[in-house]
Amino acid sequence: MDNQYDNEDLDIERDDAVIGVAIWYSAIGLGAVAVVALGIGVYLWLQQKPVVDAPIAEVDLPTVRAPLEKPLPKIPFEDITEKSGIQFVHENGADVEKLLPETMGGGCAFFDYDSDGDQDIFLVNSKSWSWNGKSPASTMALYENDGTGVFTDVTTKAGLEVSFYGQGCAVGDFDNDGDADLYVTAVSENLSSIQKETQPGANHLYRNDGGVFVDMTQEAGIGGRSGDWGTSCGWFDFDRDGDLDLWVCNYLEWSREFDVKQNFTLTGGGRAYGRPQVFGGAFCCLYRNDGNGSFTDVSESAGLHITNPVTGVATGKSLGLAFCDFDGDDWIDVVV
């Protein structure tokens, strides 16, 4: 029995010796790691550069700005309207009702209508409203350039003594016969929503026949939709088939009936012109030239019917446009 206990004591002593050696080596390892970490920290600290505060330089500004050495040139334009013979007054039909179209002016175009080599001028007019009972004395106006800067009124001779609520115009040879034709946009004079559904569009196409303009709107089919308020327009070959197609901007959904019901007023005053925000939007129109004097409305298939995704109604209220190949792919693009 004593030998058994002696052997157990011997085993315990051996185990304690092994554990002691393990602890000793662990302490040496941890000490080595600590020494290395301390050395790296000291090295990095010694590598730091001292921060030096740079002085802020003061900038002296002159109390008085020195004038330009050269004066700006004067704008070299002179008003020659009177001496050129142009006598034109735009009629907007303004009356007590203060309707939104009355806030617009009319378009104009320089073009050689008689093919004599100089630029003549066409001026778009509006008129008094049909419900006012006044005779529509105002008409479109065409002035012929005699080549010296003097213009003669040839409106009647050219067949353009016509009266409607005109807005914009575009010049282009739509029938490829060598002379410039004319398209004029207009406001539809709808008295009520019922008439809006029955009246034709108000825009007009005039074909130039040797200096005399013939109304080809009905034959061409590009008078616009009933109730349209046409603004800007332009000719361009959108499908590259060799003839001119037509883009027409429409402003908004307007009628006298709706305009008057809005009861726009000024603070402390009476009736006032309203804001376009309360009127619904309208689609632009794209008419493809069929090459035989008629056109096809391709507005929807060409992607012009842009609507509110929630309400499904038109969102655009278009007033102007420009053509350019902005991406260089040889197809004419349109900015509206």
Tab-separated table of C-alpha atoms in Angstrom:
chain	number	residue	atom	x	y	z
A	1	MET	CA	0.000	0.000	0.000
A	2	ASP	CA	2.821	2.455	0.728
A	3	ASN	CA	4.389	1.758	-2.676
A	4	GLN	CA	1.070	2.595	-4.340
A	5	TYR	CA	0.845	5.981	-2.661
A	6	ASP	CA	4.500	6.681	-3.392
A	7	ASN	CA	3.911	6.053	-7.119
A	8	GLU	CA	0.889	8.398	-7.144
A	9	ASP	CA	2.894	11.183	-5.514
A	10	LEU	CA	5.624	10.677	-8.090
A	11	ASP	CA	3.124	11.011	-10.977
A	12	ILE	CA	1.711	14.235	-9.502
A	13	GLU	CA	5.161	15.730	-9.197
A	14	ARG	CA	5.895	14.870	-12.827
A	15	ASP	CA	2.627	16.487	-14.010
A	16	ASP	CA	3.382	19.647	-12.047
A	17	ALA	CA	6.787	19.834	-13.681
A	18	VAL	CA	5.304	19.550	-17.199
A	19	ILE	CA	2.713	22.229	-16.483
A	20	GLY	CA	5.344	24.530	-15.059
A	21	VAL	CA	7.512	24.181	-18.176
A	22	ALA	CA	4.484	24.933	-20.427
A	23	ILE	CA	3.627	28.032	-18.445
A	24	TRP	CA	7.223	29.195	-18.631
A	25	TYR	CA	7.365	28.887	-22.428
A	26	SER	CA	3.979	30.627	-22.785
A	27	ALA	CA	5.218	33.537	-20.715
A	28	ILE	CA	8.337	33.789	-22.870
A	29	GLY	CA	6.153	33.821	-26.067
A	30	LEU	CA	3.810	36.481	-24.764
A	31	GLY	CA	6.757	38.569	-23.692
A	32	ALA	CA	8.297	38.317	-27.151
A	33	VAL	CA	5.014	39.409	-28.809
A	34	ALA	CA	4.753	42.361	-26.430
A	35	VAL	CA	8.332	43.420	-27.185
A	36	VAL	CA	7.695	43.263	-30.970
A	37	ALA	CA	4.430	45.221	-30.674
A	38	LEU	CA	6.113	47.832	-28.519
A	39	GLY	CA	8.942	48.125	-31.029
A	40	ILE	CA	6.539	48.639	-33.948
A	41	GLY	CA	4.605	51.249	-31.985
A	42	VAL	CA	7.782	53.150	-31.107
A	43	TYR	CA	8.912	52.997	-34.752
A	44	LEU	CA	5.627	54.355	-36.078
A	45	TRP	CA	5.594	57.098	-33.466
A	46	LEU	CA	9.131	58.148	-34.438
A	47	GLN	CA	8.094	58.285	-38.127
A	48	GLN	CA	5.375	60.887	-37.503
A	49	LYS	CA	6.125	64.304	-38.868
A	50	PRO	CA	5.425	67.252	-36.664
A	51	VAL	CA	2.339	69.284	-37.651
A	52	VAL	CA	3.254	72.810	-38.571
A	53	ASP	CA	0.488	75.416	-38.705
A	54	ALA	CA	0.849	77.264	-42.023
A	55	PRO	CA	0.225	80.973	-41.783
A	56	ILE	CA	-2.919	82.215	-43.555
A	57	ALA	CA	-1.999	84.718	-46.216
A	58	GLU	CA	-4.159	87.813	-46.295
A	59	VAL	CA	-5.500	88.972	-49.663
A	60	ASP	CA	-5.724	92.681	-50.218
A	61	LEU	CA	-8.746	93.582	-52.349
A	62	PRO	CA	-8.993	96.963	-54.033
A	63	THR	CA	-11.616	99.196	-52.545
A	64	VAL	CA	-12.716	100.321	-56.020
A	65	ARG	CA	-12.876	97.962	-58.986
A	66	ALA	CA	-10.898	99.185	-61.951
A	67	PRO	CA	-13.081	99.872	-65.017
A	68	LEU	CA	-12.588	97.903	-68.217
A	69	GLU	CA	-9.946	99.319	-70.500
A	70	LYS	CA	-12.281	99.144	-73.503
A	71	PRO	CA	-15.959	100.140	-73.309
A	72	LEU	CA	-18.508	97.572	-74.418
A	73	PRO	CA	-19.606	98.116	-78.017
A	74	LYS	CA	-23.081	99.436	-78.640
A	75	ILE	CA	-25.572	96.984	-80.086
A	76	PRO	CA	-25.574	97.744	-83.821
A	77	PHE	CA	-29.332	97.553	-84.390
A	78	GLU	CA	-31.664	100.283	-85.566
A	79	ASP	CA	-35.453	100.287	-85.607
A	80	ILE	CA	-36.329	100.720	-89.297
A	81	THR	CA	-39.943	99.574	-89.086
A	82	GLU	CA	-41.462	102.910	-90.048
A	83	LYS	CA	-39.156	103.781	-92.914
A	84	SER	CA	-39.291	100.234	-94.277
A	85	GLY	CA	-43.013	100.638	-94.939
A	86	ILE	CA	-44.268	97.989	-92.518
A	87	GLN	CA	-47.438	99.104	-90.763
A	88	PHE	CA	-48.728	96.233	-88.699
A	89	VAL	CA	-50.651	96.136	-85.426
A	90	HIS	CA	-51.316	92.827	-83.729
A	91	GLU	CA	-54.945	92.390	-82.673
A	92	ASN	CA	-55.441	90.093	-79.674
A	93	GLY	CA	-59.170	90.651	-79.151
A	94	ALA	CA	-58.699	91.729	-75.531
A	95	ASP	CA	-61.949	92.599	-73.794
A	96	VAL	CA	-63.422	92.523	-70.302
A	97	GLU	CA	-63.302	88.719	-70.070
A	98	LYS	CA	-59.472	88.624	-70.069
A	99	LEU	CA	-59.035	85.256	-71.758
A	100	LEU	CA	-55.705	83.445	-71.682
A	101	PRO	CA	-54.973	83.506	-75.467
A	102	GLU	CA	-55.007	87.310	-75.324
A	103	THR	CA	-51.681	87.174	-73.458
A	104	MET	CA	-49.937	85.739	-76.537
A	105	GLY	CA	-48.348	87.507	-79.461
A	106	GLY	CA	-48.178	86.346	-83.055
A	107	GLY	CA	-45.412	84.618	-84.974
A	108	CYS	CA	-43.604	85.816	-88.087
A	109	ALA	CA	-41.344	84.481	-90.811
A	110	PHE	CA	-38.840	85.834	-93.305
A	111	PHE	CA	-38.957	83.927	-96.605
A	112	ASP	CA	-38.745	84.569	-100.343
A	113	TYR	CA	-42.378	84.057	-101.280
A	114	ASP	CA	-42.023	85.344	-104.880
A	115	SER	CA	-38.639	83.705	-105.628
A	116	ASP	CA	-36.991	87.005	-106.587
A	117	GLY	CA	-33.939	86.498	-104.387
A	118	ASP	CA	-34.767	88.672	-101.375
A	119	GLN	CA	-36.517	87.944	-98.103
A	120	ASP	CA	-40.133	88.998	-97.660
A	121	ILE	CA	-41.913	88.960	-94.304
A	122	PHE	CA	-45.120	87.290	-93.133
A	123	LEU	CA	-46.783	88.458	-89.903
A	124	VAL	CA	-49.342	86.361	-88.036
A	125	ASN	CA	-52.341	88.204	-86.641
A	126	SER	CA	-55.106	87.246	-84.247
A	127	LYS	CA	-58.495	88.983	-84.186
A	128	SER	CA	-61.449	90.056	-82.097
A	129	TRP	CA	-63.400	87.142	-80.682
A	130	SER	CA	-66.350	85.966	-82.770
A	131	TRP	CA	-68.758	86.246	-79.816
A	132	ASN	CA	-68.006	89.957	-79.331
A	133	GLY	CA	-69.988	90.871	-82.438
A	134	LYS	CA	-67.186	92.998	-83.898
A	135	SER	CA	-66.199	92.723	-87.535
A	136	PRO	CA	-62.861	90.892	-87.829
A	137	ALA	CA	-60.988	93.728	-89.518
A	138	SER	CA	-57.564	92.296	-88.722
A	139	THR	CA	-55.987	89.800	-91.117
A	140	MET	CA	-52.655	88.134	-91.700
A	141	ALA	CA	-50.052	90.357	-93.361
A	142	LEU	CA	-47.480	89.692	-96.084
A	143	TYR	CA	-44.946	92.369	-97.056
A	144	GLU	CA	-42.913	92.108	-100.255
A	145	ASN	CA	-39.273	93.203	-100.163
A	146	ASP	CA	-38.281	95.346	-103.161
A	147	GLY	CA	-34.608	94.538	-102.607
A	148	THR	CA	-33.688	97.861	-101.002
A	149	GLY	CA	-35.201	97.223	-97.572
A	150	VAL	CA	-38.535	98.833	-98.456
A	151	PHE	CA	-41.602	96.624	-98.079
A	152	THR	CA	-44.995	96.742	-99.806
A	153	ASP	CA	-48.159	95.199	-98.398
A	154	VAL	CA	-49.174	92.412	-100.806
A	155	THR	CA	-51.494	90.554	-98.431
A	156	THR	CA	-54.572	90.762	-100.648
A	157	LYS	CA	-52.703	90.063	-103.896
A	158	ALA	CA	-51.093	86.986	-102.354
A	159	GLY	CA	-54.403	85.576	-101.101
A	160	LEU	CA	-53.583	85.929	-97.417
A	161	GLU	CA	-56.258	88.444	-96.421
A	162	VAL	CA	-57.721	85.878	-94.058
A	163	SER	CA	-58.889	86.316	-90.487
A	164	PHE	CA	-58.615	83.802	-87.658
A	165	TYR	CA	-56.970	83.734	-84.227
A	166	GLY	CA	-53.461	83.036	-85.519
A	167	GLN	CA	-50.484	82.106	-83.347
A	168	GLY	CA	-47.403	80.728	-85.125
A	169	CYS	CA	-46.184	79.862	-88.605
A	170	ALA	CA	-43.697	77.708	-90.484
A	171	VAL	CA	-42.343	77.942	-94.027
A	172	GLY	CA	-41.434	74.928	-96.142
A	173	ASP	CA	-41.855	73.479	-99.638
A	174	PHE	CA	-44.119	70.607	-98.676
A	175	ASP	CA	-45.009	69.666	-102.284
A	176	ASN	CA	-41.449	69.929	-103.677
A	177	ASP	CA	-42.445	72.305	-106.483
A	178	GLY	CA	-39.670	74.807	-105.775
A	179	ASP	CA	-41.514	77.554	-103.906
A	180	ALA	CA	-42.151	78.156	-100.208
A	181	ASP	CA	-45.476	77.124	-98.734
A	182	LEU	CA	-46.923	78.320	-95.442
A	183	TYR	CA	-48.515	76.732	-92.388
A	184	VAL	CA	-50.243	78.861	-89.727
A	185	THR	CA	-51.393	77.657	-86.302
A	186	ALA	CA	-54.372	79.102	-84.447
A	187	VAL	CA	-56.617	78.975	-81.392
A	188	SER	CA	-59.927	77.165	-81.801
A	189	GLU	CA	-62.742	79.545	-80.852
A	190	ASN	CA	-64.875	77.073	-78.945
A	191	LEU	CA	-67.712	78.652	-77.009
A	192	SER	CA	-68.573	75.461	-75.159
A	193	SER	CA	-67.488	71.881	-74.654
A	194	ILE	CA	-70.255	70.778	-77.037
A	195	GLN	CA	-68.929	72.915	-79.884
A	196	LYS	CA	-65.457	71.586	-79.168
A	197	GLU	CA	-66.627	68.174	-80.323
A	198	THR	CA	-68.151	69.443	-83.582
A	199	GLN	CA	-65.855	72.183	-84.886
A	200	PRO	CA	-62.844	71.412	-87.092
A	201	GLY	CA	-59.306	72.411	-86.169
A	202	ALA	CA	-58.297	76.028	-86.689
A	203	ASN	CA	-54.835	75.639	-88.287
A	204	HIS	CA	-54.280	76.391	-91.983
A	205	LEU	CA	-52.007	75.149	-94.770
A	206	TYR	CA	-51.392	77.494	-97.723
A	207	ARG	CA	-49.778	76.193	-100.907
A	208	ASN	CA	-47.736	78.741	-102.847
A	209	ASP	CA	-48.785	78.787	-106.508
A	210	GLY	CA	-46.466	81.305	-108.147
A	211	GLY	CA	-46.829	83.919	-105.420
A	212	VAL	CA	-50.511	83.307	-104.688
A	213	PHE	CA	-51.416	81.190	-101.669
A	214	VAL	CA	-54.204	78.619	-101.859
A	215	ASP	CA	-55.783	77.102	-98.742
A	216	MET	CA	-55.121	73.349	-98.885
A	217	THR	CA	-55.976	72.552	-95.268
A	218	GLN	CA	-58.928	70.278	-95.909
A	219	GLU	CA	-57.262	68.358	-98.746
A	220	ALA	CA	-54.076	67.860	-96.734
A	221	GLY	CA	-55.891	66.899	-93.540
A	222	ILE	CA	-53.703	68.923	-91.180
A	223	GLY	CA	-56.104	71.479	-89.715
A	224	GLY	CA	-55.592	70.025	-86.262
A	225	ARG	CA	-58.034	68.533	-83.824
A	226	SER	CA	-61.148	70.304	-82.658
A	227	GLY	CA	-60.288	72.449	-79.661
A	228	ASP	CA	-56.529	72.547	-80.332
A	229	TRP	CA	-54.532	75.637	-79.409
A	230	GLY	CA	-51.703	75.478	-81.922
A	231	THR	CA	-48.564	77.470	-81.119
A	232	SER	CA	-45.204	76.816	-82.773
A	233	CYS	CA	-44.759	74.519	-85.747
A	234	GLY	CA	-42.007	73.368	-88.052
A	235	TRP	CA	-41.254	71.435	-91.226
A	236	PHE	CA	-38.651	68.649	-91.218
A	237	ASP	CA	-38.099	65.281	-92.893
A	238	PHE	CA	-38.541	63.033	-89.867
A	239	ASP	CA	-38.588	59.750	-91.825
A	240	ARG	CA	-35.893	60.721	-94.390
A	241	ASP	CA	-38.102	59.919	-97.385
A	242	GLY	CA	-37.331	63.166	-99.225
A	243	ASP	CA	-40.394	65.274	-98.398
A	244	LEU	CA	-41.193	67.593	-95.518
A	245	ASP	CA	-43.279	66.400	-92.596
A	246	LEU	CA	-44.892	68.725	-90.066
A	247	TRP	CA	-44.621	69.030	-86.278
A	248	VAL	CA	-47.275	71.157	-84.529
A	249	CYS	CA	-47.024	72.218	-80.878
A	250	ASN	CA	-50.256	72.492	-78.906
A	251	TYR	CA	-50.341	74.558	-75.739
A	252	LEU	CA	-53.181	73.341	-73.529
A	253	GLU	CA	-56.839	72.378	-73.385
A	254	TRP	CA	-58.647	75.686	-73.581
A	255	SER	CA	-62.179	76.951	-74.067
A	256	ARG	CA	-63.826	80.255	-73.303
A	257	GLU	CA	-66.364	78.436	-71.153
A	258	PHE	CA	-63.726	76.906	-68.865
A	259	ASP	CA	-61.578	80.054	-68.764
A	260	VAL	CA	-64.432	82.273	-67.588
A	261	LYS	CA	-65.509	79.774	-64.913
A	262	GLN	CA	-62.109	79.975	-63.204
A	263	ASN	CA	-62.960	83.496	-62.008
A	264	PHE	CA	-59.374	84.752	-61.906
A	265	THR	CA	-59.128	88.033	-59.994
A	266	LEU	CA	-56.538	90.494	-58.765
A	267	THR	CA	-56.360	91.407	-55.086
A	268	GLY	CA	-58.573	94.449	-54.694
A	269	GLY	CA	-59.468	94.384	-58.382
A	270	GLY	CA	-61.701	92.698	-60.900
A	271	ARG	CA	-61.238	89.978	-63.470
A	272	ALA	CA	-57.603	89.060	-64.273
A	273	TYR	CA	-55.744	86.824	-66.688
A	274	GLY	CA	-55.302	83.365	-65.225
A	275	ARG	CA	-52.425	80.935	-64.898
A	276	PRO	CA	-51.906	78.076	-67.360
A	277	GLN	CA	-51.474	75.596	-64.489
A	278	VAL	CA	-55.228	75.187	-64.066
A	279	PHE	CA	-55.705	74.041	-67.664
A	280	GLY	CA	-55.088	70.508	-68.852
A	281	GLY	CA	-52.170	69.573	-71.079
A	282	ALA	CA	-52.279	68.782	-74.793
A	283	PHE	CA	-50.482	66.478	-77.224
A	284	CYS	CA	-48.199	67.715	-79.962
A	285	CYS	CA	-49.032	66.523	-83.477
A	286	LEU	CA	-46.745	64.930	-86.065
A	287	TYR	CA	-48.056	64.724	-89.614
A	288	ARG	CA	-46.248	62.470	-92.082
A	289	ASN	CA	-46.179	63.758	-95.646
A	290	ASP	CA	-47.572	61.048	-97.926
A	291	GLY	CA	-46.020	62.685	-100.994
A	292	ASN	CA	-49.330	63.255	-102.784
A	293	GLY	CA	-50.514	66.443	-101.073
A	294	SER	CA	-52.043	64.672	-98.091
A	295	PHE	CA	-50.706	63.882	-94.635
A	296	THR	CA	-51.194	61.156	-92.043
A	297	ASP	CA	-51.292	61.824	-88.306
A	298	VAL	CA	-48.597	59.589	-86.777
A	299	SER	CA	-48.410	61.389	-83.431
A	300	GLU	CA	-49.245	58.435	-81.215
A	301	SER	CA	-47.159	55.817	-83.024
A	302	ALA	CA	-44.187	58.208	-83.038
A	303	GLY	CA	-44.325	58.542	-79.252
A	304	LEU	CA	-45.798	62.037	-78.913
A	305	HIS	CA	-48.705	61.030	-76.669
A	306	ILE	CA	-46.968	61.543	-73.325
A	307	THR	CA	-49.369	61.127	-70.418
A	308	ASN	CA	-49.432	61.227	-66.651
A	309	PRO	CA	-48.919	57.588	-65.558
A	310	VAL	CA	-51.563	57.948	-62.846
A	311	THR	CA	-54.307	59.936	-64.587
A	312	GLY	CA	-53.568	59.027	-68.205
A	313	VAL	CA	-54.049	62.627	-69.387
A	314	ALA	CA	-51.647	64.681	-71.487
A	315	THR	CA	-48.872	66.391	-69.535
A	316	GLY	CA	-47.282	68.655	-72.166
A	317	LYS	CA	-47.966	72.356	-72.662
A	318	SER	CA	-45.864	73.168	-75.703
A	319	LEU	CA	-44.971	76.645	-76.934
A	320	GLY	CA	-41.749	76.314	-78.927
A	321	LEU	CA	-39.560	73.825	-80.759
A	322	ALA	CA	-36.184	73.437	-82.454
A	323	PHE	CA	-34.714	70.791	-84.742
A	324	CYS	CA	-31.218	69.344	-84.413
A	325	ASP	CA	-29.325	66.075	-84.726
A	326	PHE	CA	-28.098	66.183	-81.135
A	327	ASP	CA	-26.709	62.632	-81.045
A	328	GLY	CA	-25.075	62.668	-84.492
A	329	ASP	CA	-26.973	59.656	-85.853
A	330	ASP	CA	-28.207	61.486	-89.006
A	331	TRP	CA	-31.822	61.528	-87.787
A	332	ILE	CA	-33.368	64.893	-86.951
A	333	ASP	CA	-34.335	65.218	-83.291
A	334	VAL	CA	-36.838	67.678	-81.817
A	335	VAL	CA	-36.536	69.870	-78.734
A	336	VAL	CA	-39.910	71.120	-77.445
